Amino acid sequence: MVNENTAQEGALKFAVAPNSKMRSSGHEGVPSSASSYKDDLAVAIRAVNLASQLCQAVQRNLLSKETQSKADKSPVTVADYGSQALVSWVLQRESPVDRAAGSFSMVAEEDSEDLRTEDGLPMLERITQLVNETIAADGTFGPVTLSKDDVLTAIDGGSSPGGPEGRHWVLDPIDGTRGFVRGDQYAVALGLLENGEVVVGVLGCPNLPLASIGPNGPVSSDNSVGCLFAASKGAGTITHAMDGSRPAQRVFVSEVSDSKWAAFCESYEAAHSRQDLTANIARILGVSAPPIRIDSQCKYGAMARGDAVIYLRFPHAGYREKIWDHAAGSIVITEAGGEVFDAAGKPLDFSKGRFLDLEHGIIATNSHLKDAVLAAVQTAIKEQQNVTKGESSSHL
Ligand SMILES: Nc1ncnc2c1ncn2[C@@H]1O[C@H](COP(=O)(O)OS(=O)(=O)O)[C@@H](OP(=O)(O)O)[C@H]1O
Ligand SMILES: [Mg+2]
Ligand SMILES: [Mg+2]
Ligand SMILES: [Mg+2]
């Protein structure tokens, strides 16, 4: 659900870099919003835009030699590192608040360890080249060239442990790496924590269609892709086309209050969420539409504009969620009027460091459906536990 002419548009007008290539268009004369995070939002949008340009360039030329294996066996590309280097570099150089404070803290997914080895040198050289090409192509940062050491230092700007006090940026340089490698959906996801609370969130979703991806969305012949979502505490969520072809619009979660009509979204990868459990929750709720399965925090963006009404994410036993997989997405939803909570109905707690401690999983929906969805989740979990108990006692 999108809505023009709102106060948040003013915030975006302020927030978008004056001559950024990926800026939004229009909104002259709209008064600025009173968001106290407008400087942070502005620099976050600038950083995500720049990193998204690098990701787009790499995805276009994705070669198998640009993937390597990490200990967790997930594919890591030069784009993960390049994106993290650029976001860190932009924030450290451009954030007025961090510069004034003389301190910078970022909790980010990647680190430079593998790149500091002899084997990592060719990849480091490729990343450094890409970073410099992206800065030069953007053209808004002046003549500047980063060395390999600058790139390593920028990547390691993301090594903060986070925590309950102070300001911490939270970055997933490419969320949905598998989607990225597949040529599908991914997001550059940047949040800002203040005393453990998410106060700013920006999602760059370079492959997300501008038109609704929901089953109930209006039919559109527009095939354009590339959406940015930006939210700050108390100032709402806006979206705009990353190429500037569409003006910024405020977005709101769906108002659907009958769960029968509530389309839900979940991970593309079955290994990332228990699709048996989510199918059961959907059955209890009477949801008839098939799930929308897309990679990454693009799900939060799509939901914030009403494409889906419920997001269900239930990792397999033993998996611990990381804060960078949800910080930006969660404020994009809550500032669009939605709610994000765990299976106990508690809001997510980003104050505990790099991990989120959760009851079972993550749920997002609108306020009308929160109680019904939570009840369905709890019923489905109980049913599942009873089945497991029955199975283990039949083996005795
Ligand atoms: N086993 C398991 N269970 C749950 N989640 C996992 C698991 N393994 C990885 N991850 C994290 O999932 C992030 C990708 O997000 P999604 O699950 O929304 O995308 S996808 O649809 O599955 O591609 C992905 O983020 P990126 O690593 O940034 O791609 C991971 O942090
Ligand atoms: Mg990863
Ligand atoms: Mg991720
Ligand atoms: Mg990632």
CSV table of N, CA, C and O and ligand atoms in Angstrom, one decimal, residues 70 72 74-76 80 109-110 172 174-177 324-325, ligand 2:
chain,number,residue,atom,x,y,z
A,70,LYS,N,33.2,-20.4,2.5
A,70,LYS,CA,33.6,-20.1,3.9
A,70,LYS,C,33.4,-21.3,4.7
A,70,LYS,O,32.9,-22.3,4.3
A,72,ASP,N,31.3,-22.0,6.9
A,72,ASP,CA,29.9,-22.4,6.9
A,72,ASP,C,29.4,-22.9,5.6
A,72,ASP,O,28.2,-23.2,5.4
A,74,SER,N,28.6,-21.4,3.0
A,74,SER,CA,27.8,-20.5,2.2
A,74,SER,C,28.7,-19.8,1.2
A,74,SER,O,29.8,-19.5,1.4
A,75,PRO,N,28.2,-19.6,0.0
A,75,PRO,CA,29.0,-18.9,-1.0
A,75,PRO,C,29.2,-17.4,-0.6
A,75,PRO,O,28.3,-16.7,-0.2
A,76,VAL,N,30.5,-17.1,-0.7
A,76,VAL,CA,30.8,-15.7,-0.4
A,76,VAL,C,31.4,-15.1,-1.7
A,76,VAL,O,32.3,-15.7,-2.2
A,80,ASP,N,30.0,-9.5,-1.5
A,80,ASP,CA,29.8,-9.4,-0.1
A,80,ASP,C,30.8,-8.5,0.5
A,80,ASP,O,30.5,-7.6,1.3
A,109,GLU,N,28.4,-8.7,8.9
A,109,GLU,CA,28.5,-10.2,8.7
A,109,GLU,C,29.9,-10.6,8.3
A,109,GLU,O,30.4,-11.6,8.8
A,110,GLU,N,30.6,-9.9,7.5
A,110,GLU,CA,31.9,-10.4,6.9
A,110,GLU,C,33.1,-9.9,7.7
A,110,GLU,O,33.0,-8.8,8.4
A,172,ASP,N,24.2,-6.2,6.8
A,172,ASP,CA,24.3,-7.4,6.0
A,172,ASP,C,24.7,-6.9,4.6
A,172,ASP,O,23.8,-6.3,3.9
A,174,ILE,N,25.3,-8.3,1.8
A,174,ILE,CA,24.4,-9.0,0.8
A,174,ILE,C,23.6,-10.0,1.6
A,174,ILE,O,24.2,-10.9,2.1
A,175,ASP,N,22.4,-9.7,1.8
A,175,ASP,CA,21.5,-10.7,2.5
A,175,ASP,C,20.8,-11.5,1.4
A,175,ASP,O,20.3,-10.9,0.4
A,176,GLY,N,20.9,-12.8,1.5
A,176,GLY,CA,20.3,-13.6,0.5
A,176,GLY,C,21.4,-14.0,-0.5
A,176,GLY,O,21.2,-13.9,-1.8
A,177,THR,N,22.6,-14.3,0.0
A,177,THR,CA,23.8,-14.6,-0.9
A,177,THR,C,23.4,-15.6,-1.9
A,177,THR,O,23.8,-15.5,-3.1
A,324,TRP,N,22.0,-8.9,11.9
A,324,TRP,CA,22.1,-8.2,10.6
A,324,TRP,C,21.0,-8.8,9.6
A,324,TRP,O,20.8,-8.2,8.6
A,325,ASP,N,20.5,-10.0,9.9
A,325,ASP,CA,19.5,-10.5,9.1
A,325,ASP,C,18.1,-10.0,9.3
A,325,ASP,O,17.2,-10.3,8.6
B,2,MG,MG,26.0,-15.2,4.9
